[in-house]
Structure formats: structure tokens, C-alpha cells
PDB file of C-alpha atoms in Angstrom:
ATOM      1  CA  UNK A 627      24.049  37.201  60.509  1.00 64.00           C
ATOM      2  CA  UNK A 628      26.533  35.045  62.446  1.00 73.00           C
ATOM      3  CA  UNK A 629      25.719  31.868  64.439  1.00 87.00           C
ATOM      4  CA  UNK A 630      28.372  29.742  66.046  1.00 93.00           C
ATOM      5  CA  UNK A 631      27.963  25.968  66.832  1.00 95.00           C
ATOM      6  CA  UNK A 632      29.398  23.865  69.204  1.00 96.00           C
ATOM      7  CA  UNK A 633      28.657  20.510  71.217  1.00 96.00           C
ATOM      8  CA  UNK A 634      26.975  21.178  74.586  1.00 95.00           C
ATOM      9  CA  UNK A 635      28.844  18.307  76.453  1.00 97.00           C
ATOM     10  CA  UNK A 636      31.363  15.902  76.418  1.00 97.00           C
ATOM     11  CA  UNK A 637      32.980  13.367  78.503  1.00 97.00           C
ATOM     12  CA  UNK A 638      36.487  12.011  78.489  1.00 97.00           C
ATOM     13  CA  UNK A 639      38.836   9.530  80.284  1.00 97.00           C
ATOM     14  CA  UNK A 640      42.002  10.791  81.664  1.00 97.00           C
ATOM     15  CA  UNK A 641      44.761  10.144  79.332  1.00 97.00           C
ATOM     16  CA  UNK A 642      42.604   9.698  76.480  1.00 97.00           C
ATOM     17  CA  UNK A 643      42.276  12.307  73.664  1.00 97.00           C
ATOM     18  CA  UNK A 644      39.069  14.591  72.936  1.00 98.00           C
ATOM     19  CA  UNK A 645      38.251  16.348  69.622  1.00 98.00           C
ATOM     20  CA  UNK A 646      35.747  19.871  70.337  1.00 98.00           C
ATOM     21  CA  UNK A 647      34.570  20.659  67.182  1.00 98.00           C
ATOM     22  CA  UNK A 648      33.308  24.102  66.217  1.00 98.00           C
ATOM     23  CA  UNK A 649      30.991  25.287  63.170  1.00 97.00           C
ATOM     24  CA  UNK A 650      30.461  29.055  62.270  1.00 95.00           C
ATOM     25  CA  UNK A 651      28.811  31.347  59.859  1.00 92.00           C
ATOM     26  CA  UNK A 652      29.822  34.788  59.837  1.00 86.00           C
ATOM     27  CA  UNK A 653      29.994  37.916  57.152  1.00 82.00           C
ATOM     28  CA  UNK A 654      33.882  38.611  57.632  1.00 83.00           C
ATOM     29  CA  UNK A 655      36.427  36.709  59.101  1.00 88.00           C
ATOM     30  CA  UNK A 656      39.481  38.045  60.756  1.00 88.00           C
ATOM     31  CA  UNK A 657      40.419  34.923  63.249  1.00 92.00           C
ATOM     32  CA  UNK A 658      38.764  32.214  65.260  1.00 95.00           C
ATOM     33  CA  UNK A 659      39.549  31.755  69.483  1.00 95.00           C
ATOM     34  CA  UNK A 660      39.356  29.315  71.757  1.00 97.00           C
ATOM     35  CA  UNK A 661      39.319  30.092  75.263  1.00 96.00           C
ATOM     36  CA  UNK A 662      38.878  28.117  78.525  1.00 97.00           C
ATOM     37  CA  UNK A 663      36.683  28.797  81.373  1.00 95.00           C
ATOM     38  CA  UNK A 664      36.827  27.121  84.602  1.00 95.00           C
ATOM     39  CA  UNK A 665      33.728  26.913  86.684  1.00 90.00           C
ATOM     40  CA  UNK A 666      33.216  30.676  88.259  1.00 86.00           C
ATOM     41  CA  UNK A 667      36.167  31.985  86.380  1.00 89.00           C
ATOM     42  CA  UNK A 668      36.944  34.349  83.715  1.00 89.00           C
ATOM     43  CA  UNK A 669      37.964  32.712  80.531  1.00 93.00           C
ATOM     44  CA  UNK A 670      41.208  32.659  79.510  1.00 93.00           C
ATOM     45  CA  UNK A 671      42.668  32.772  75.768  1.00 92.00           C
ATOM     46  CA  UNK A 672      43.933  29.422  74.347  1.00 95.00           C
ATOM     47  CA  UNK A 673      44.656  29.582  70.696  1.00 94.00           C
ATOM     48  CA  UNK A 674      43.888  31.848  67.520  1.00 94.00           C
ATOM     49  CA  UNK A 675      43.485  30.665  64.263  1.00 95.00           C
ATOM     50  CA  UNK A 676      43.212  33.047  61.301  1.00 93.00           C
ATOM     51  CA  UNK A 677      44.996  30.790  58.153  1.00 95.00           C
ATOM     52  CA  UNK A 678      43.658  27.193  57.403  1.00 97.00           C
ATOM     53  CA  UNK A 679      45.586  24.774  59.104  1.00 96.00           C
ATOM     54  CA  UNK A 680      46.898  23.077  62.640  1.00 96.00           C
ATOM     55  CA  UNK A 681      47.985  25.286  65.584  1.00 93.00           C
ATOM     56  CA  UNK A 682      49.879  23.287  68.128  1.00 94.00           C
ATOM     57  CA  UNK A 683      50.592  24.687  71.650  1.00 90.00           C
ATOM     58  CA  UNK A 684      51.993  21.984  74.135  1.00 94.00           C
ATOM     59  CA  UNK A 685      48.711  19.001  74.457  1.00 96.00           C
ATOM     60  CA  UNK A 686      46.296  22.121  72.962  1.00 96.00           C
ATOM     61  CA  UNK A 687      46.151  22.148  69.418  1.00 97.00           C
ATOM     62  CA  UNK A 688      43.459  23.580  66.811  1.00 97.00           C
ATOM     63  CA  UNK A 689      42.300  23.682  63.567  1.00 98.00           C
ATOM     64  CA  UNK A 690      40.718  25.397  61.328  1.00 98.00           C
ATOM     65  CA  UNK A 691      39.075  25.032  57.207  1.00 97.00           C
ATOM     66  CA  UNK A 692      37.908  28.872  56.448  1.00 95.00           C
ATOM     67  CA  UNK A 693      36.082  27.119  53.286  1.00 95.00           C
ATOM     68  CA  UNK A 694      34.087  25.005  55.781  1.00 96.00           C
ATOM     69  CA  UNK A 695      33.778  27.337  58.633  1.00 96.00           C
ATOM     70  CA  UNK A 696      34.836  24.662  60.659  1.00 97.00           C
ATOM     71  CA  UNK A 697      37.239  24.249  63.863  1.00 98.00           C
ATOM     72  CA  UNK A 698      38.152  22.142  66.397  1.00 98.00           C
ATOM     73  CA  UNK A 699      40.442  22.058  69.642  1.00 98.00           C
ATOM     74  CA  UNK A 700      41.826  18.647  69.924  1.00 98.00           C
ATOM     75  CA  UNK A 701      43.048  18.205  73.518  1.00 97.00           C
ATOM     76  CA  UNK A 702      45.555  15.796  74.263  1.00 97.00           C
ATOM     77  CA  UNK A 703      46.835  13.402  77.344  1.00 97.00           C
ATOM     78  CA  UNK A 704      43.915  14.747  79.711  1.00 98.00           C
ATOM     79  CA  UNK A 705      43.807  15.894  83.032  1.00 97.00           C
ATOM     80  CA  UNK A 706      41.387  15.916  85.367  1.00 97.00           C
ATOM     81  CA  UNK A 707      42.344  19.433  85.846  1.00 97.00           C
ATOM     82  CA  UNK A 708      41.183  20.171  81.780  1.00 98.00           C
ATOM     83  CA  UNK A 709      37.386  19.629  83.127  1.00 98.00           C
ATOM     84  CA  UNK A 710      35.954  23.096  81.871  1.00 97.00           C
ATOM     85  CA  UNK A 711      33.680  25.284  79.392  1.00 97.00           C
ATOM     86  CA  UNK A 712      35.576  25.679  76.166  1.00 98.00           C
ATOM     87  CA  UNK A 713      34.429  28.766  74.458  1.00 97.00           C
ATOM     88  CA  UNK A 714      34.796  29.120  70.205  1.00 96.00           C
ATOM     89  CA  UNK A 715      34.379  32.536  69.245  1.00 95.00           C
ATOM     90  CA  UNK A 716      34.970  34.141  65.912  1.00 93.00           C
ATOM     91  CA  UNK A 717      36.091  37.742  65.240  1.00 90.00           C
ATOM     92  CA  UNK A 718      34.321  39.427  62.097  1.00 81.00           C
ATOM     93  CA  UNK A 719      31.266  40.749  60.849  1.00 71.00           C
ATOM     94  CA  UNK A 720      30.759  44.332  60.506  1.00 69.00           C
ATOM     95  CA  UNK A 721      32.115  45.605  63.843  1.00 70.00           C
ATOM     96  CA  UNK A 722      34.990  43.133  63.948  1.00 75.00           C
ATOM     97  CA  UNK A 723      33.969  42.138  67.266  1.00 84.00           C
ATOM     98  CA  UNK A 724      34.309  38.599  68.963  1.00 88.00           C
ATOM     99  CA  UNK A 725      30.888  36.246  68.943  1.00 89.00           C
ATOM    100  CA  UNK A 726      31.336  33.743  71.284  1.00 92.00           C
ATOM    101  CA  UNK A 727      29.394  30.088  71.028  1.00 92.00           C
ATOM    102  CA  UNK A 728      27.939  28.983  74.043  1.00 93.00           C
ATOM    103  CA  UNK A 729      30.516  26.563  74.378  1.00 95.00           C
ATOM    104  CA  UNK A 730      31.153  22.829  75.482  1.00 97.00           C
ATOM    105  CA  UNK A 731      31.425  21.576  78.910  1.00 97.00           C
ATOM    106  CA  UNK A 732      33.794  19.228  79.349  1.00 98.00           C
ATOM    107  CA  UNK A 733      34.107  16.677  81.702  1.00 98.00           C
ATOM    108  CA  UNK A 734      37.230  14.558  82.277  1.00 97.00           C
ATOM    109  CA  UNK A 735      36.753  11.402  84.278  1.00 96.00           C
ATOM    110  CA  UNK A 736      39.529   9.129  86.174  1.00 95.00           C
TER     111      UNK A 736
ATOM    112  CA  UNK B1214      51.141  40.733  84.561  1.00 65.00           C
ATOM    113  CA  UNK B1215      48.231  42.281  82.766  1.00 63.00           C
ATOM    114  CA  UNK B1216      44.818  42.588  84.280  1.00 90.00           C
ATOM    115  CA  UNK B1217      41.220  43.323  84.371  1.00 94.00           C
ATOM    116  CA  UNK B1218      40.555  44.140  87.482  1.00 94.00           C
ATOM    117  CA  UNK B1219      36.335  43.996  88.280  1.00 95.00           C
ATOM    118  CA  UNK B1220      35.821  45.458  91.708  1.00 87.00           C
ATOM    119  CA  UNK B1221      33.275  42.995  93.221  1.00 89.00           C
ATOM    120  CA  UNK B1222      33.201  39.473  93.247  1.00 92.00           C
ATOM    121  CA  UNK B1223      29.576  39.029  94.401  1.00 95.00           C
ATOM    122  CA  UNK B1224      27.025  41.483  94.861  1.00 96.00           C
ATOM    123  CA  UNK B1225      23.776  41.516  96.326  1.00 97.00           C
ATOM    124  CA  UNK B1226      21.162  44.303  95.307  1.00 97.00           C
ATOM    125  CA  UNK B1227      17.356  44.548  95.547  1.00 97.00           C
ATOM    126  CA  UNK B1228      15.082  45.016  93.144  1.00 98.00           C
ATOM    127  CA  UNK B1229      14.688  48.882  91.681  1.00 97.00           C
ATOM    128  CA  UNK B1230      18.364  50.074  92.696  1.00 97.00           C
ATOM    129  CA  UNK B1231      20.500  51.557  90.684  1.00 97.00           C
ATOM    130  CA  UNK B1232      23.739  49.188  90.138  1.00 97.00           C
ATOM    131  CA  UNK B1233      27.295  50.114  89.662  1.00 97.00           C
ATOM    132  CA  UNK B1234      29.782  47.287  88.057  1.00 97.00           C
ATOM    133  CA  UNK B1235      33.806  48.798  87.707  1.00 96.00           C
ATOM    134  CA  UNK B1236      36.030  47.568  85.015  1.00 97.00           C
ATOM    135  CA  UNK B1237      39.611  48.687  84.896  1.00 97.00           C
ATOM    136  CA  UNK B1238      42.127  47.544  82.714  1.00 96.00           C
ATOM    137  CA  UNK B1239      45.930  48.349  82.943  1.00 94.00           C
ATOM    138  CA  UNK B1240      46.853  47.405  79.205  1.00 90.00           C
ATOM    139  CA  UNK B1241      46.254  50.576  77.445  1.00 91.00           C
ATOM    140  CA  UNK B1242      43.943  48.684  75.485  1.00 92.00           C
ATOM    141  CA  UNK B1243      41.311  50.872  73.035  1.00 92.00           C
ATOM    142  CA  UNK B1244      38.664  48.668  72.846  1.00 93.00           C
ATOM    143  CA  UNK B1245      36.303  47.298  76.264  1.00 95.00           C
ATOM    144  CA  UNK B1246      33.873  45.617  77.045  1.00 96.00           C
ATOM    145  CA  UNK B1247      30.672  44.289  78.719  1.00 97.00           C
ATOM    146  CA  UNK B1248      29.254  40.899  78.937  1.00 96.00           C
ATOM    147  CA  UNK B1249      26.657  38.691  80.420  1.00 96.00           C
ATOM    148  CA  UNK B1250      26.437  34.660  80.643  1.00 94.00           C
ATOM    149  CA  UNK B1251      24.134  32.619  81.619  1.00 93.00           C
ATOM    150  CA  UNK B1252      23.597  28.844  81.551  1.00 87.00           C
ATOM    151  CA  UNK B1253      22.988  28.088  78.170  1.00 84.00           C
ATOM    152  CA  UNK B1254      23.112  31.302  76.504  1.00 88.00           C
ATOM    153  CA  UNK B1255      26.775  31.695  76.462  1.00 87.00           C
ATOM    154  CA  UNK B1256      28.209  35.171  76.679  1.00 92.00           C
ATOM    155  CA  UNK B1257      25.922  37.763  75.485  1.00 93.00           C
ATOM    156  CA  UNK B1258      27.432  41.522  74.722  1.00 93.00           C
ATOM    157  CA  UNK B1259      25.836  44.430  76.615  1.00 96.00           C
ATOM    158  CA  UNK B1260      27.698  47.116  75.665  1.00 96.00           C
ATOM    159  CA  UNK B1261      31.240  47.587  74.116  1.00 95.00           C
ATOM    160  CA  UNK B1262      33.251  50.666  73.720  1.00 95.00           C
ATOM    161  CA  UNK B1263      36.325  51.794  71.418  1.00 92.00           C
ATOM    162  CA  UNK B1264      37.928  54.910  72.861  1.00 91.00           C
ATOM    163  CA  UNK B1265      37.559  57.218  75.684  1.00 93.00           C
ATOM    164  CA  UNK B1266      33.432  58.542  76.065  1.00 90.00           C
ATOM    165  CA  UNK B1267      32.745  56.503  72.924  1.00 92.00           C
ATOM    166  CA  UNK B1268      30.207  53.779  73.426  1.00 94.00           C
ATOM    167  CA  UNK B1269      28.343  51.089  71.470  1.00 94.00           C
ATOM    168  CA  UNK B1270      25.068  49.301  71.954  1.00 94.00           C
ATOM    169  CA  UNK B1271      25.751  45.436  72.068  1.00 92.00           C
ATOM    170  CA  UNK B1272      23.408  42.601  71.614  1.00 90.00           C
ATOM    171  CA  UNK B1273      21.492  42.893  74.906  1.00 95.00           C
ATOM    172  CA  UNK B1274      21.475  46.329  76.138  1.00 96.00           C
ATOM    173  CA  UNK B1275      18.558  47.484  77.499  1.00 96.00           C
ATOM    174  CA  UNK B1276      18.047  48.538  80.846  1.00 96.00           C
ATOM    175  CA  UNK B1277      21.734  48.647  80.902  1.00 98.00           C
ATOM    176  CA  UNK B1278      24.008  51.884  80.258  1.00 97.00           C
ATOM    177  CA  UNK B1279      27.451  52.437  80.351  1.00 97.00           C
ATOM    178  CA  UNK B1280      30.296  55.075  80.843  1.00 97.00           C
ATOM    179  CA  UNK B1281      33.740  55.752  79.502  1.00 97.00           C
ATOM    180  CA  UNK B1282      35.784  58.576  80.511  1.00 95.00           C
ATOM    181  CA  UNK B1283      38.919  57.349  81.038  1.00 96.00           C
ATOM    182  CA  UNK B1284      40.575  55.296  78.854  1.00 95.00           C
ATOM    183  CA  UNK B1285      41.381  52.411  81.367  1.00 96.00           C
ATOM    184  CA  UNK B1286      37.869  52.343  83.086  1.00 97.00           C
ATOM    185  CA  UNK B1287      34.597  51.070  81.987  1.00 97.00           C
ATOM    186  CA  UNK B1288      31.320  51.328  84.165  1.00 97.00           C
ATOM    187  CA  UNK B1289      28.550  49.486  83.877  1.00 98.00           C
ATOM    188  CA  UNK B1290      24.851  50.771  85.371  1.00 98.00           C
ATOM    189  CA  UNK B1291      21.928  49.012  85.843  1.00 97.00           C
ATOM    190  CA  UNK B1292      19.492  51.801  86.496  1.00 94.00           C
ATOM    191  CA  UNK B1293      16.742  50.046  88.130  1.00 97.00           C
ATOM    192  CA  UNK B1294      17.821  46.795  88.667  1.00 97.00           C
ATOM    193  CA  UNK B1295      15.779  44.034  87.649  1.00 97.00           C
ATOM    194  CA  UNK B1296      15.420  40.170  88.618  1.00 97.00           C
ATOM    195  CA  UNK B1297      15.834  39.165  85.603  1.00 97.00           C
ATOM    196  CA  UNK B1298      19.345  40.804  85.582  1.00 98.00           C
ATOM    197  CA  UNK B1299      20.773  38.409  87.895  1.00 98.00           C
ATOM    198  CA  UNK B1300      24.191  37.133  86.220  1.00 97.00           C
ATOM    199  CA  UNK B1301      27.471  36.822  86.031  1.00 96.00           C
ATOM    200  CA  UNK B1302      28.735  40.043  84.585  1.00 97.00           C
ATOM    201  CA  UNK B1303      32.243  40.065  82.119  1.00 97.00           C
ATOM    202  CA  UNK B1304      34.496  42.869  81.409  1.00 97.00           C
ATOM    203  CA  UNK B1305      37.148  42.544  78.726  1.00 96.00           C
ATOM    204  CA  UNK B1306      39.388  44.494  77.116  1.00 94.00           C
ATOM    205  CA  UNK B1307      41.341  44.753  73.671  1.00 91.00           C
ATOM    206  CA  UNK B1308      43.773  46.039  71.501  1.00 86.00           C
ATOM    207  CA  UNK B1309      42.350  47.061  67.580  1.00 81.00           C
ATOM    208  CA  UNK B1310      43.480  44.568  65.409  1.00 72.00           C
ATOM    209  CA  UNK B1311      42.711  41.114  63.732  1.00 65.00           C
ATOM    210  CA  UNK B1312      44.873  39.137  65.989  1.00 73.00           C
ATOM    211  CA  UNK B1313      44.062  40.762  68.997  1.00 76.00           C
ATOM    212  CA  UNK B1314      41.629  38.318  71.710  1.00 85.00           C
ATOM    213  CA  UNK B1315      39.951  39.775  74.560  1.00 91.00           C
ATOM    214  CA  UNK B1316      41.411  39.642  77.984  1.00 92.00           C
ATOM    215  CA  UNK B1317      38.854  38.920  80.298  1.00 94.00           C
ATOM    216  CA  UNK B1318      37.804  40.310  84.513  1.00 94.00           C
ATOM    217  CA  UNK B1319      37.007  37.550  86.754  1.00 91.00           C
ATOM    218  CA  UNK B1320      33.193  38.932  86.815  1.00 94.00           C
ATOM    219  CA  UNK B1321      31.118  39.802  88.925  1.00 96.00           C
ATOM    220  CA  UNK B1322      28.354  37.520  90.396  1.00 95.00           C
ATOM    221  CA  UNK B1323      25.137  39.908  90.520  1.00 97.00           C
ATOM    222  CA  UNK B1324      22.321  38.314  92.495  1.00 97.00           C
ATOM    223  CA  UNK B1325      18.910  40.584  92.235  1.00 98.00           C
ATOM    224  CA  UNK B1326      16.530  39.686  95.384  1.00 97.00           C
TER     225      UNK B1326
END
């Protein structure tokens, strides 16, 4: 089967760095996503990982350690305006499909 | 700019009608999808599809059914709807392919009464 694991809340300070971390176990792997989702909104795509290693995109960055079945998003310089759901989701198993953690709530305070 | 276009934003419907949700997608994408999420459940799949009047039963699908028969439109239908189906309903779309994510609708807020 696959399960997906990820912290139910966090807080941060503005400014400050914050580290979402992301454990999976899945038969297959083609790629892990991060997405955000503002309250009432779609989510939206963030990063793909699909090689061990460090993605950077501007203060987004993630990781991932196939061997582990580990990931994180590491978030950097906060904004207030960051406050969301961040959803990990993993694309394999027998359909390929994406299967999507219920995801962390974060909440960045002043 | 690519979309997902979901044609309601809200919806109110009582118990025991039959519910229509519209997902259209202007991408050319194959592969679509239907999702529900709920507090602390995350996104669940309903039903997903991979080409034109081909359909797949997700996670979740009962009382649920779906149609497909154009490529850039995917229905969802509640047949009798239910209480417990109030949600916030997802449609994304995809290309096939390793690297490709899902691009997601804005959803639709179903409220059952």
C-alpha cells in the first residue's frame, strides 16, 4: 500500500526559517510534489523531486532521500503571506497516480 | 494561462437530488480528475479518468459517478445526494508522464441541507 506522513501543524515567525518534513511508503516511485493551498483555494504546484537531492526555487527549496522515503520543503525568509496547507504527494504505485498527505498547516506569525 | 475551470463556486442542494459538478480543462491534458477534502482527511480521489469515455474508480467512489465524453470535460454526479457528501469538491487535470503534476480547479464548495 502507500501511506504518506506529514506534520499536522506548525508555527513560524516572520523572517525565520521552517523545515516541513515529509515521510512516504509507496510500491513505485516516479516523483514527489509539493503544492500549496491557501485557505478556500485550489492548490497550486511548488516543486517536484524525482532524483535524491536539493531543489531550490527562489526562498522554496526541497529535498528528497528515495532510500529513506523522506522529504522536506524548507521555506525560507517568511511571509505572513506563506500562512497555508502544504500538501506532499507522491506519484507511483500501480496506476502512477498522485497520493496526496493530508498536509501541514502552517501558520506564520509577526 | 492554463486553467481548470469548475463551474460553481458554492452550491447548495438538498438531500436526495441528483448533483451535477463541471470540470473543463483547456490543456489538452489526457488524464482528469476528481477529488474530495475534508478537514483532516486530506484529498481523497473519487474518480479519475485517462482518455475520452474511459473512467476509473478512485479511492472513495461510491454514490458518486462520472462522465467523459469529451476530452476537455469531466462531470461529476452525485445521484442522490447525501449529507454526508458535503465537501469541497477538486478537479485536476494531467499530462501522462512521470514529471507531469496535476493542475488543479478552484473547487466547488457543496453544502447538502
Amino acid at each position: 500500500g502507500q501511506n504518506i506522513d506529514q506534520p499536522t501543524e506548525m508555527t513560524a515567525t516572520e523572517g525565520a526559517i521552517v523545515q516541513i518534513n515529509c515521510t512516504y511508503q509507496t510500491s513505485g516511485f516516479n516523483g514527489l510534489f509539493w503544492y500549496q493551498q491557501h485557505a478556500g483555494e485550489a492548490p497550486t504546484f511548488l516543486s517536484y523531486n524525482v532524483l535524491d537531492g536539493l531543489e531550490e526555487k527562489g526562498r522554496f527549496s526541497s529535498f528528497l532521500s528515495r532510500s529513506k522515503g523522506y522529504s522536506y520543503l524548507l521555506l525560507k525568509e517568511l511571509q505572513m503571506k506563506d500562512s497555508a496547507s502544504y500538501l506532499c504527494a507522491v506519484k507511483g504505485g500501480a496506476t502512477n497516480k498522485l497520493i496526496f498527505g493530508t498536509g501541514t498547516l502552517l501558520a506564520v506569525q509577526p | 494561462d492554463v486553467k481548470v475551470t469548475q463551474s460553481s463556486r458554492y452550491l447548495v442542494k438538498r438531500t436526495g437530488e441528483k448533483v451535477f459538478l463541471e470540470c473543463v480543462q483547456d490543456m489538452d491534458h489526457e488524464n482528469m480528475f476528481w477529488y474530495r477534502q475534508d478537514p483532516g482527511l486530506g484529498l481523497r480521489l473519487i474518480y479519475f479518468s485517462y482518455d475520452v469515455k474511459m473512467k476509473e474508480k478512485g479511492d472513495i467512489p461510491e454514490g458518486y459517478s462520472v462522465s467523459r465524453e469529451k476530452k476537455e470535460r469531466f462531470s461529476l454526479i452525485l445521484e442522490s445526494a447525501s449529507t454526508n457528501q458535503t465537501s469541497m469538491y477538486l478537479c485536476a487535470s494531467s499530462l501522462t508522464g512521470g514529471a507531469s503534476g496535476y493542475t488543479f480547479g478552484s473547487g466547488t464548495r457543496l453544502t447538502v441541507v
